[in-house]
Short mmCIF file of C-alpha atoms and ligand atoms in Angstrom, two decimals:
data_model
loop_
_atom_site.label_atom_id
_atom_site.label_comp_id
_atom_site.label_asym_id
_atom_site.label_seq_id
_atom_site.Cartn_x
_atom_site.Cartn_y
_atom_site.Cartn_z
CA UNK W 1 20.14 55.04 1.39
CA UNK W 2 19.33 58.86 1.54
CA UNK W 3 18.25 59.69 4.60
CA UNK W 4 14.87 61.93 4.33
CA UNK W 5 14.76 65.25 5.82
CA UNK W 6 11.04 65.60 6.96
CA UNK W 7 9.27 63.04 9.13
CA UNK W 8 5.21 62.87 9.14
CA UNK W 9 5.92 61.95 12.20
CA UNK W 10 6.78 65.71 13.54
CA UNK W 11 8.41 65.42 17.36
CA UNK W 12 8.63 61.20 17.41
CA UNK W 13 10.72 61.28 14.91
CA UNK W 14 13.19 58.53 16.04
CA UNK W 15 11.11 55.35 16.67
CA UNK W 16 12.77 53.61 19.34
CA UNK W 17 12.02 49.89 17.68
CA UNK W 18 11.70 49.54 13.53
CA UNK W 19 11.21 46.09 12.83
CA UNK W 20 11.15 46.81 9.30
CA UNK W 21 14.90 47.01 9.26
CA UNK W 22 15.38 43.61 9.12
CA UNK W 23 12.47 43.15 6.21
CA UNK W 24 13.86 45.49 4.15
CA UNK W 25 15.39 43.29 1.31
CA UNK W 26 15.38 39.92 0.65
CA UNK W 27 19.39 39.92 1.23
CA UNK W 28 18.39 40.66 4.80
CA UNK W 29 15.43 39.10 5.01
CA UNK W 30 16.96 35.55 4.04
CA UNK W 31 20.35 36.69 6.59
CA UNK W 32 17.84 36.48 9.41
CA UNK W 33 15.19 33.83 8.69
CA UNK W 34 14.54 31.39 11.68
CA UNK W 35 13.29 28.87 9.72
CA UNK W 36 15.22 26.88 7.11
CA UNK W 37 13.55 24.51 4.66
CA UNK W 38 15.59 21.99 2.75
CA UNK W 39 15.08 19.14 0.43
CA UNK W 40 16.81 16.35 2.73
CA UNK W 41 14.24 16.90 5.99
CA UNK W 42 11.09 15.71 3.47
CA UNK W 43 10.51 12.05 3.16
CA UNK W 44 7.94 11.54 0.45
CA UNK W 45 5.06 9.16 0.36
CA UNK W 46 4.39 7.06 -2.49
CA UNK W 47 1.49 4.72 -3.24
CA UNK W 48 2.97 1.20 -4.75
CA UNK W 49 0.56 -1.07 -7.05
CA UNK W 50 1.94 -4.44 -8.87
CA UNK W 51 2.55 -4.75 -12.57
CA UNK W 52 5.03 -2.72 -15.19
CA UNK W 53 4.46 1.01 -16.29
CA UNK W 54 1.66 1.59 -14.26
CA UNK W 55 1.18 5.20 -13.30
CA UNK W 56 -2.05 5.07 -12.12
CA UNK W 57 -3.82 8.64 -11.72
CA UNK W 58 -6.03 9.09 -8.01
CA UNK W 59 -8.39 11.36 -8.78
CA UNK W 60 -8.51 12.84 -4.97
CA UNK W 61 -4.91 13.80 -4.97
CA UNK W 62 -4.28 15.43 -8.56
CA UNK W 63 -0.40 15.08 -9.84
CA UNK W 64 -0.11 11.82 -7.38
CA UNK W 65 0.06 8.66 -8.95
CA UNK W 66 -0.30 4.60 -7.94
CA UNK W 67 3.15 3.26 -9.51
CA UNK W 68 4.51 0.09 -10.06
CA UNK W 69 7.85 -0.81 -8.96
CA UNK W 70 9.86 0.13 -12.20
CA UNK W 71 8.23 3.61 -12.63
CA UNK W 72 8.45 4.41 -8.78
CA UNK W 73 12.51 4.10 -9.37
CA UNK W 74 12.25 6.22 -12.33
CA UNK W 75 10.88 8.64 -9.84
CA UNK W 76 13.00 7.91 -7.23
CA UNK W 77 16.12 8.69 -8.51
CA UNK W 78 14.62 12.09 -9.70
CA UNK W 79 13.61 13.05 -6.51
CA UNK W 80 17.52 11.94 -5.51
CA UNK W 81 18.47 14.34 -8.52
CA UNK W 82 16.40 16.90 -6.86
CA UNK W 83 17.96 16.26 -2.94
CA UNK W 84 14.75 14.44 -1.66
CA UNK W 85 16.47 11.43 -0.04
CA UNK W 86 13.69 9.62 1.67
CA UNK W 87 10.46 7.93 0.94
CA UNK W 88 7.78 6.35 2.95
CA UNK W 89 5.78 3.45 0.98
CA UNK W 90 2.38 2.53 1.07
CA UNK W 91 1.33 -0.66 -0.91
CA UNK W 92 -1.69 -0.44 -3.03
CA UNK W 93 -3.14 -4.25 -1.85
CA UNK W 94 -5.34 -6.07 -4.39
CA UNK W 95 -8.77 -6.76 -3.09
CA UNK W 96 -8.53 -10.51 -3.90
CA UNK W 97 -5.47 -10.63 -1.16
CA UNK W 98 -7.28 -8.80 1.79
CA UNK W 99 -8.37 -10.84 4.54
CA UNK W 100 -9.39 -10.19 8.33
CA UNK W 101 -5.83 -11.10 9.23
CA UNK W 102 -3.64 -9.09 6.79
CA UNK W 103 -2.05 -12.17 6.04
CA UNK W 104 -0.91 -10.51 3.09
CA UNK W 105 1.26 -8.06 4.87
CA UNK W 106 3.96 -11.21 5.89
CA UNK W 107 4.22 -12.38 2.69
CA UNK W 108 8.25 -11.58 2.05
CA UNK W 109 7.86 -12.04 -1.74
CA UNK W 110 4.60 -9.66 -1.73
CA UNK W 111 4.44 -5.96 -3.30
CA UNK W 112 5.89 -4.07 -0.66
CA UNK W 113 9.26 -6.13 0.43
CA UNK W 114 10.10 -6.80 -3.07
CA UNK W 115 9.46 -2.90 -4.03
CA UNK W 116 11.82 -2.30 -0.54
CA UNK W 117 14.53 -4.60 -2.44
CA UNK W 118 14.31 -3.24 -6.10
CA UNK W 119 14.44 0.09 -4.37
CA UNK W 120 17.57 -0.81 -2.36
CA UNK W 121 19.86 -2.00 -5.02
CA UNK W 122 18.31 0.98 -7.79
CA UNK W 123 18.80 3.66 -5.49
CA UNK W 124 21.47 2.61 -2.78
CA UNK W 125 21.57 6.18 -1.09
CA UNK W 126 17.35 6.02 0.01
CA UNK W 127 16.42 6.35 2.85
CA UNK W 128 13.41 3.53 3.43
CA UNK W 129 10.52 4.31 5.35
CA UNK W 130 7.87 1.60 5.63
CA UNK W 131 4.29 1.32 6.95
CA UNK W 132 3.24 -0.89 9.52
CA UNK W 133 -0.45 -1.16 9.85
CA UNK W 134 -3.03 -3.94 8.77
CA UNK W 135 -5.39 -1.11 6.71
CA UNK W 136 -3.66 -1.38 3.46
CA UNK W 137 -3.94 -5.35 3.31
CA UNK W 138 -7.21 -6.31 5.46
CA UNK W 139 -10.77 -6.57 4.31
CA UNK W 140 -12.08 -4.70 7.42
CA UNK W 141 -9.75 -1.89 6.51
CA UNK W 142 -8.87 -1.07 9.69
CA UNK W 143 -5.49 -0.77 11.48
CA UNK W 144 -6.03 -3.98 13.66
CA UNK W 145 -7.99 -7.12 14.15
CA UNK W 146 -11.92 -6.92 14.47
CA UNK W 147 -14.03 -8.90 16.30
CA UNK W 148 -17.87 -7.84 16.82
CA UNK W 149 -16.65 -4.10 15.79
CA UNK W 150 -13.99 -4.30 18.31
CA UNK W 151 -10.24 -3.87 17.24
CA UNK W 152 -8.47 -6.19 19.00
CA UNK W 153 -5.46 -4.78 20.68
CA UNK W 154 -2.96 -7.26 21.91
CA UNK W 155 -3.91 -9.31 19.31
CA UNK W 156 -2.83 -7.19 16.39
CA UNK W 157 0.42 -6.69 17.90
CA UNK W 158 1.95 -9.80 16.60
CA UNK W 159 1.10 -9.05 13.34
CA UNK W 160 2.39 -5.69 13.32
CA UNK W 161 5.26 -7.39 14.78
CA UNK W 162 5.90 -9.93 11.88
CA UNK W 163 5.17 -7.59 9.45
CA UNK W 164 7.77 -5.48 10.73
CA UNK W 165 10.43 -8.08 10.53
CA UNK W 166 9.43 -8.79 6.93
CA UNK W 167 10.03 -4.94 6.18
CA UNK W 168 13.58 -4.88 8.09
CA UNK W 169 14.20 -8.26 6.29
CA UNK W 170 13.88 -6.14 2.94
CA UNK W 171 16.10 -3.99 3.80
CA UNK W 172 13.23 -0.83 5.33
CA UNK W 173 15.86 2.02 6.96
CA UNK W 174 12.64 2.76 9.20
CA UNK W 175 9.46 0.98 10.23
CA UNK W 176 6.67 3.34 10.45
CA UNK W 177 3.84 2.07 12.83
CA UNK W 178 0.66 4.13 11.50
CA UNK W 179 -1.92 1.70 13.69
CA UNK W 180 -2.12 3.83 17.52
CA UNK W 181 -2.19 -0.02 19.02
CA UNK W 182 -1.04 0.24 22.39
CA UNK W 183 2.40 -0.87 23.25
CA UNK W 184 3.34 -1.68 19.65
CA UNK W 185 6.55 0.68 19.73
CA UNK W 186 7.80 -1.97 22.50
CA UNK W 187 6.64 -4.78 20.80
CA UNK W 188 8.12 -3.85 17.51
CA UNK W 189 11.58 -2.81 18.80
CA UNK W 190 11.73 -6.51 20.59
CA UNK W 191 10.52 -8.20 17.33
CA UNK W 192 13.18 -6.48 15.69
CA UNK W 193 16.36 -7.00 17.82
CA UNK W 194 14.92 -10.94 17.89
CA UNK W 195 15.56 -10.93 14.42
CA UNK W 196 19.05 -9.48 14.39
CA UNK W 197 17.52 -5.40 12.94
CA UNK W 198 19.07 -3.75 15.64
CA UNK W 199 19.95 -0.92 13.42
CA UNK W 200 16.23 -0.48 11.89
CA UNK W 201 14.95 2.46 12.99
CA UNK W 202 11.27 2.99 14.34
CA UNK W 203 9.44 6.33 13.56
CA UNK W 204 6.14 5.74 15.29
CA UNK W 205 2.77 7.57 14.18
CA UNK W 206 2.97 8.49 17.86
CA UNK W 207 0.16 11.21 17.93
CA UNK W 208 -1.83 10.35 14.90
CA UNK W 209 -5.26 11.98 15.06
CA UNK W 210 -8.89 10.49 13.98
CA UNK W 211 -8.64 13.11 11.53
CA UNK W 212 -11.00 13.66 8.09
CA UNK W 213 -8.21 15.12 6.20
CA UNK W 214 -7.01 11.14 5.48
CA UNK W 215 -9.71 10.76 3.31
CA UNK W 216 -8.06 11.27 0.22
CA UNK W 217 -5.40 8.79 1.17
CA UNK W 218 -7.91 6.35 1.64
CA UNK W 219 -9.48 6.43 -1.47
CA UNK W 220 -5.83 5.73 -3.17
CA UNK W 221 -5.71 2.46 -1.29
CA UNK W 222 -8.87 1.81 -1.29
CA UNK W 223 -8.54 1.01 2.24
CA UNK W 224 -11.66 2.69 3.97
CA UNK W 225 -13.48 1.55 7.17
CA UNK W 226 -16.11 -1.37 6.04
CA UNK W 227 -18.11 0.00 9.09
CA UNK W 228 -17.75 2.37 12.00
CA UNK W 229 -14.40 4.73 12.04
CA UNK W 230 -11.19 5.12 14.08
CA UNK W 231 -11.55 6.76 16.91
CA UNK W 232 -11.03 3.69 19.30
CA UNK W 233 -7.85 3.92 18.51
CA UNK W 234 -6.41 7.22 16.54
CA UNK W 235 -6.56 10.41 18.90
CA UNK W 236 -9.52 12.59 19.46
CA UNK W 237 -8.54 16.24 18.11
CA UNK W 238 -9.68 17.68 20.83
CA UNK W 239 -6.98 17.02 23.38
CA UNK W 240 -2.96 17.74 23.53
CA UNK W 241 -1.92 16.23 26.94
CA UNK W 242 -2.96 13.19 25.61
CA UNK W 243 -0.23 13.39 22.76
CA UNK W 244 2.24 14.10 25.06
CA UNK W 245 1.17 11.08 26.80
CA UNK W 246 1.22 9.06 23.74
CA UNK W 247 4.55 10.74 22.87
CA UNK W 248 5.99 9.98 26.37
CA UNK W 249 5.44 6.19 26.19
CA UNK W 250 6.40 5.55 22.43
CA UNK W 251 9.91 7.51 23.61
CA UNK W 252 10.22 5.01 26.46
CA UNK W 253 9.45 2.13 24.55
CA UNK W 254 12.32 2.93 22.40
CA UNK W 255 10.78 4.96 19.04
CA UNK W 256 13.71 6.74 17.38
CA UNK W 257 12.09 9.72 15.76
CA UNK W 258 7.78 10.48 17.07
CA UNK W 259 5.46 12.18 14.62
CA UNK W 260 2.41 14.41 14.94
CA UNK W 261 -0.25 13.37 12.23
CA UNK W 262 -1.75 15.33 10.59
CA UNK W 263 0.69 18.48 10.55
CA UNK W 264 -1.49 21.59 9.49
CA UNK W 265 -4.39 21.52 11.76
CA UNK W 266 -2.24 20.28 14.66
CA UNK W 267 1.06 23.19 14.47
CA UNK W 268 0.21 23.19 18.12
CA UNK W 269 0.46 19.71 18.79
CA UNK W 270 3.53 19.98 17.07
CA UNK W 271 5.49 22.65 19.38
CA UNK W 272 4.39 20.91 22.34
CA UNK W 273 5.86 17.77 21.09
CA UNK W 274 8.85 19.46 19.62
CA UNK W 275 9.59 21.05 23.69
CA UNK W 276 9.14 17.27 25.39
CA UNK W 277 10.76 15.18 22.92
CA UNK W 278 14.47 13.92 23.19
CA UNK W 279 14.28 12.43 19.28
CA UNK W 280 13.84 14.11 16.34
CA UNK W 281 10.29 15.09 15.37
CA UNK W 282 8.14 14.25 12.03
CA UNK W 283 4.78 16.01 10.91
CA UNK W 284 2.84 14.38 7.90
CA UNK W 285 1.05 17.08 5.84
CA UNK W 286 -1.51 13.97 4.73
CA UNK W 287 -3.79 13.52 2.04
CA UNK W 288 -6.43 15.97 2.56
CA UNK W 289 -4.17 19.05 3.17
CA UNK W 290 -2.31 18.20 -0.25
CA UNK W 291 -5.55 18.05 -1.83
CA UNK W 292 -6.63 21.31 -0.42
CA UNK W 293 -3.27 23.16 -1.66
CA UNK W 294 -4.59 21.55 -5.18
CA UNK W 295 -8.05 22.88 -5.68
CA UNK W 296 -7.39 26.07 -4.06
CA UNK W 297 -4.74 26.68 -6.70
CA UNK W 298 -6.78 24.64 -10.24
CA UNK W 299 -9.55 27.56 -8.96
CA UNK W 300 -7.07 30.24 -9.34
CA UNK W 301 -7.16 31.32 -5.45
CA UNK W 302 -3.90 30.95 -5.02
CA UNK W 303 -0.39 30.45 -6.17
CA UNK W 304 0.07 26.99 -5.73
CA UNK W 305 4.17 27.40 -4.80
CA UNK W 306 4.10 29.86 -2.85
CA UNK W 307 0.69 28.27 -0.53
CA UNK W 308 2.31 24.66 -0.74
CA UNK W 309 5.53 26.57 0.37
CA UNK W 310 4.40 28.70 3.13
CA UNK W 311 2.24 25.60 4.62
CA UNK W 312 5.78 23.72 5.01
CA UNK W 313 7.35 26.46 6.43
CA UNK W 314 4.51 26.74 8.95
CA UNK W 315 5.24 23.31 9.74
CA UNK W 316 8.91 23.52 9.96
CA UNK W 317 8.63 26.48 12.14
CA UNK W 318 6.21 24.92 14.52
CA UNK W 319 9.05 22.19 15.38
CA UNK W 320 8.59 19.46 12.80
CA UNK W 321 12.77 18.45 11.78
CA UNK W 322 11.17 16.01 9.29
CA UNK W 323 8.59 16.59 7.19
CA UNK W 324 5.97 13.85 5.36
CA UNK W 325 4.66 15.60 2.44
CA UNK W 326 3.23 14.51 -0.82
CA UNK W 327 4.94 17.94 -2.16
CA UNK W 328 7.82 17.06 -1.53
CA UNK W 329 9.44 16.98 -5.29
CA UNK W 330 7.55 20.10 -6.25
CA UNK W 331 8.69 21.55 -3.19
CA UNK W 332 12.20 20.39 -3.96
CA UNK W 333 12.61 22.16 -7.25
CA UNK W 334 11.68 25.67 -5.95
CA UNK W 335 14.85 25.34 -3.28
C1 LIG J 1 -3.28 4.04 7.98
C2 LIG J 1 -2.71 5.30 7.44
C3 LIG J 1 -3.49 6.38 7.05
C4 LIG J 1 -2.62 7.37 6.59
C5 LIG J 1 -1.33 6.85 6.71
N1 LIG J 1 -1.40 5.58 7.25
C6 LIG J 1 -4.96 6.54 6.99
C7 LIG J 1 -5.76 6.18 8.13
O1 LIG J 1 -5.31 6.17 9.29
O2 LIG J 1 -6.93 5.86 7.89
C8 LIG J 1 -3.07 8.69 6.07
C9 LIG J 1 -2.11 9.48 5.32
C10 LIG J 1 -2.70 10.60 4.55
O3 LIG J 1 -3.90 10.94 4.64
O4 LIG J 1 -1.93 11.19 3.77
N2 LIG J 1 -2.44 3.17 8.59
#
């Protein structure tokens, strides 16, 4: 560079600090970034439904589909072409098979086990998350067991339990608990070991907030409240401590990686968690903040790659070392 002669800036001429340096190209600028974001830290979510060559449009969450089995493995081994190497499933349940029990959800030849299986011998190398929680199969569509507009703790956690073992049975990498029961971490692990899955892995939903940015989600499962809402159960978004609490006992009950949920709204939660914990930590970017990325961009408000992008990074750099996003293949081709 050629130095110039004159400075505006008369007698100061030398600033003592010039941050700019290191902004100056994007050689440099990439040399010195704190924050790397790469394909294999993003587990994508999917949304199974039974049948053949079903791609199923949701209308809440544009570009995400319900799939059946066969098309989901199409997709899978794309995202594997494109470094994604994990994916968390969600079962779309048919209404006929809800009941107040979930029986559904310990069926071993139901959707979700079989998809785990097909899944497992298409795509050998994928990493399996599954989702333990009663919402996607029971007619209350809640994460537990109601009675008088009460979910039943203790209860529920036998069937979180056995639904668990049906997952691991599979052939599930990971059991996800999504329900905020109390003590199911514990509960789970000793289902588990019982069963001979002492290498399944347990990411727990550990602070997963009564948040309104699920709603999209929701509507793709079709697996709304009947009446009243969460918050007996999922966090209040006012409070932190809380989800260090919540983080504290799922670590001692033996989860191997904790997540924040949702990510975007909660970066703070996120770093707090990120100091306490001694496992790796997950953020979801749910529903509601994919949908946001969507119609800010179909309104022209935004670039959609770079917003989806910089929201991950924000995520990333609050602490998150895993990251559940519904972007995760678009994100994936712009590494
Ligand atoms: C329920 C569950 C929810 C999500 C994941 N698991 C919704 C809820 O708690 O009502 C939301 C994910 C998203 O919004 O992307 N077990």
């Amino acid at each position: 560079m050629k130095p110039k002669t004159k400075s505006p800036l008369g007698q100061i001429s030398t600033l003592r600090q010039r941050p700019r340096r290191l902004r100056r190209t994007a050689t440099i600028r990439d040399l010195v970034r704190e924050t790397d974001l790469t394909p294999d830290r993003l587990v994508w979510p999917v949304f199974v439904t039974s049948g053949r060559n079903v791609r199923e449009p949701i209308s809440s969450m544009p570009g995400v589909n319900r799939l059946s089995p066969d098309q989901l493995i199409k997709d899978l081994k794309l995202a594997q072409d494109l470094g994604v190497q994990s994916v968390a499933l969600f079962p779309h349940i048919d209404d006929a098979l809800k009941d107040p029990l979930a029986r559904e959800s310990k069926n071993e030849n139901g959707l979700l086990p079989t998809t785990v299986q097909e899944i497992k011998s298409a795509c050998p190398g994928m990493c399996v998350v599954t989702d333990v929680a009663m919402d996607p199969y029971s007619s209350d569509g809640h994460d537990g067991i109601v009675e008088d507009g009460e979910i039943l703790n203790d209860e529920t956690l036998a069937v979180l339990a056995e639904m668990a073992v049906v997952q691991a049975q599979a052939g599930a990498d990971f059991v996800a608990p999504s329900d905020m029961m109390d003590g199911r971490v514990a509960h789970i692990r000793h289902a588990l070991d019982e069963h001979g899955f002492k290498s399944v892995g347990i990411i727990s939903y550990a602070a997963k907030y009564a948040s309104t940015f699920y709603g999209p989600f929701r509507d793709a499962l079709d697996s709304a409240p009947k009446a009243g809402d969460k918050k007996t159960y999922q966090m209040d978004p006012r409070n932190v401590k809380e989800a260090l609490r919540e983080v504290m006992i799922d670590l001692d009950e033996g989860a191997d990686v904790v997540m924040v949920k949702p990510a975007l709204a909660y970066l703070d939660v996120i770093a707090k968690v990120k100091e306490i914990s001694t496992v790796p930590v997950a953020a979801y970017n749910v529903s509601g903040e994919y949908a946001m990325i969507k119609l800010l961009a179909k309104n022209g408000y935004a670039d959609e790659d770079k917003a989806m992008f910089e929201i991950l990074t924000a995520i990333r750099r609050a602490g998150a070392d895993l990251i559940f996003t519904y972007h995760a293949l678009e994100a994936a081709k712009l590494f």
